[in-house]
Amino acid sequence: MPLKRTVVPLLDEASATVRATGTANTVILRGGRLLGENSDAYGMLQALRDARVTHAESACVLGAGATAATALAVLHTLGCPEATVIAREPARTGELENAAERIGIAARIRPWTEIVRHLTADLVVSALPPGAADKLAPLWPSAVRNTLLDVVYKPWPTPLADTARHAGTTVIGGLPMLLKPGRPLGRATDRLHPGTDCRDACRCRTGLDRRTGQGTENVVRATIPTRLGETGMVPWGRRPADAPAPGVCLI
Ligand SMILES: NC(=O)c1ccc[n+]([C@@H]2O[C@H](COP(=O)([O-])OP(=O)(O)OC[C@H]3O[C@@H](n4cnc5c(N)ncnc54)[C@H](OP(=O)(O)O)[C@@H]3O)[C@@H](O)[C@H]2O)c1
């Protein structure tokens, strides 16, 4: 999603993860300032840890977009010194390579034609949109007890996840990752407690008075702050014209 990168130069303040990955999925409006956070990284790390994946010697990331950069940060946290990144356009991976350098992980960019040999890595992260990895399902190696994290959550299971699971791979879907952004949101808003998951964020969201928009620390998924709107980004929803800007936007 290009907004995750586009938004970064517009921020007044960025978390360490945002600065390293060059991507933000959460924008908090506080005191007229835009603060950027990357809660995807926390969600991905927790989803892996919940599946008892705490280390990876070798890793392969499918895709070279915003979520791929997040995956590199997570792999670095797991102690992985290098990762193979499969990109359909290896000549267009400059932003990802810069992120890898800031993160401190060696990223070896490889074309799709080389994909098969890398699917045996300890940890494979598919950071591709729905459908893009479907053609890989017949190529999944059998009898390799590795781990696949597929960030897709709908439709689920993906053909790749289904095949990998039948081959004995530990498979983690996108939903556990999606439901785990509580800690960075909690830190940022002082409302949610560390460790709470997205469902709590949603409860917080429903506390928003829809008529007045009161509650500037609420989580609002459907609206985007005016300053971002002025840049040409499309608001996802409506809010009353006289309502104050929302506290948090998830991109
Ligand atoms: N579960 C979660 O919590 C969670 C969190 C974040 C994101 N996601 C999901 O992750 C997916 C990717 O998001 P993103 O922000 O990383 O998107 P992105 O920045 O647009 O990156 C997508 C990457 O996939 C590649 N790609 C797209 N279609 C392809 C195809 N048909 N064949 C090969 N490569 C293809 C793109 O290649 P090019 O660069 O050549 O276009 C790009 O490298 C989205 O579906 C999003 O919903 C899930």
Coordinates of C-alpha atoms and ligand atoms in Angstrom, one line a residue, residues 1-5 23 25 38-41 43-44 62-70 85-90 92-93 96 112 126-133 135 149-154 173-181 221 251, ligand 1:
M1 CA 0.0 0.0 0.0
P2 CA 1.8 3.1 -1.2
L3 CA 0.3 5.3 1.5
K4 CA 2.4 3.7 4.1
R5 CA 5.5 5.1 2.5
T23 CA 6.7 2.9 6.5
N25 CA 0.5 2.3 9.1
N38 CA 4.3 1.1 12.5
S39 CA 2.1 -1.3 14.5
D40 CA 2.4 -3.9 11.7
A41 CA 5.9 -4.7 13.0
G43 CA 1.7 -7.4 15.1
M44 CA 4.0 -9.5 12.9
L62 CA 8.1 -12.5 -0.9
G63 CA 7.5 -8.9 -2.2
A64 CA 9.4 -5.7 -1.8
G65 CA 6.7 -3.3 -0.6
A66 CA 5.9 -1.7 2.7
T67 CA 5.1 -4.9 4.5
A68 CA 8.3 -6.5 3.2
A69 CA 10.2 -3.7 4.9
T70 CA 8.3 -4.4 8.1
V85 CA 13.8 -10.8 -0.9
I86 CA 11.9 -12.0 -4.0
A87 CA 10.8 -9.1 -6.1
R88 CA 9.1 -9.1 -9.5
E89 CA 11.0 -5.9 -10.4
P90 CA 14.4 -6.2 -8.8
R92 CA 12.7 -1.1 -8.4
T93 CA 13.7 -2.2 -4.9
L96 CA 13.5 -1.6 0.4
W112 CA 10.8 -14.5 -9.1
S126 CA 4.7 -13.7 2.1
A127 CA 4.2 -9.9 2.0
L128 CA 2.2 -10.0 -1.2
P129 CA -1.5 -8.9 -1.7
P130 CA -4.2 -11.5 -2.0
G131 CA -3.9 -13.7 -5.0
A132 CA -0.3 -12.8 -5.9
A133 CA 1.2 -15.9 -4.2
K135 CA 0.7 -19.6 -8.3
L149 CA 3.7 -16.3 7.6
D150 CA 1.3 -15.1 4.9
V151 CA 0.1 -11.6 5.7
V152 CA -3.2 -12.1 3.8
Y153 CA -6.2 -12.5 6.1
K154 CA -9.0 -12.6 3.5
G173 CA -2.0 -16.1 8.8
G174 CA -2.5 -12.4 8.5
L175 CA -5.3 -12.2 11.0
P176 CA -3.2 -12.8 14.2
M177 CA -0.9 -10.1 12.9
L178 CA -3.8 -7.7 12.2
L179 CA -5.2 -8.2 15.7
K180 CA -2.1 -7.3 17.6
P181 CA -1.3 -3.7 17.2
R221 CA -10.2 3.9 10.9
I251 CA -3.6 3.3 7.0
Ligands
LIG1 N1 -2.2 -9.0 8.2 C1 -1.9 -7.7 8.4 O1 -2.0 -7.2 9.6 C2 -1.3 -6.9 7.3 C3 -0.6 -5.8 7.6 C4 0.0 -5.0 6.5 C5 -0.3 -5.4 5.2 N2 -1.0 -6.5 5.0 C6 -1.3 -6.9 3.6 O2 -0.1 -7.0 2.9 C7 -0.3 -6.9 1.6 C8 0.8 -6.0 1.0 O3 0.7 -4.7 1.5 P1 1.9 -3.6 1.3 O4 1.5 -2.4 2.0 O5 3.2 -4.2 1.5 O6 1.7 -3.4 -0.3 P2 2.8 -2.8 -1.3 O7 3.7 -1.8 -0.6 O8 2.0 -2.3 -2.5 O9 3.7 -4.0 -1.7 C9 3.2 -5.1 -2.4 C10 4.3 -5.9 -3.0 O10 3.7 -7.0 -3.6 C11 4.2 -7.0 -5.0 N3 3.2 -7.6 -5.8 C12 1.9 -7.1 -6.0 N4 1.2 -7.9 -6.8 C13 2.1 -8.9 -7.3 C14 2.0 -9.9 -8.2 N5 0.8 -10.2 -8.8 N6 3.1 -10.7 -8.4 C15 4.2 -10.4 -7.7 N7 4.4 -9.4 -6.9 C16 3.3 -8.6 -6.6 C17 4.5 -5.6 -5.3 O11 5.4 -5.6 -6.4 P3 5.8 -4.2 -7.2 O12 6.6 -3.4 -6.3 O13 6.4 -4.7 -8.4 O14 4.4 -3.6 -7.5 C18 5.1 -5.1 -4.0 O15 6.5 -5.5 -3.9 C19 -1.7 -6.2 1.4 O16 -2.6 -7.2 0.9 C20 -2.1 -5.9 2.9 O17 -3.5 -6.0 3.1 C21 -1.5 -7.3 6.0

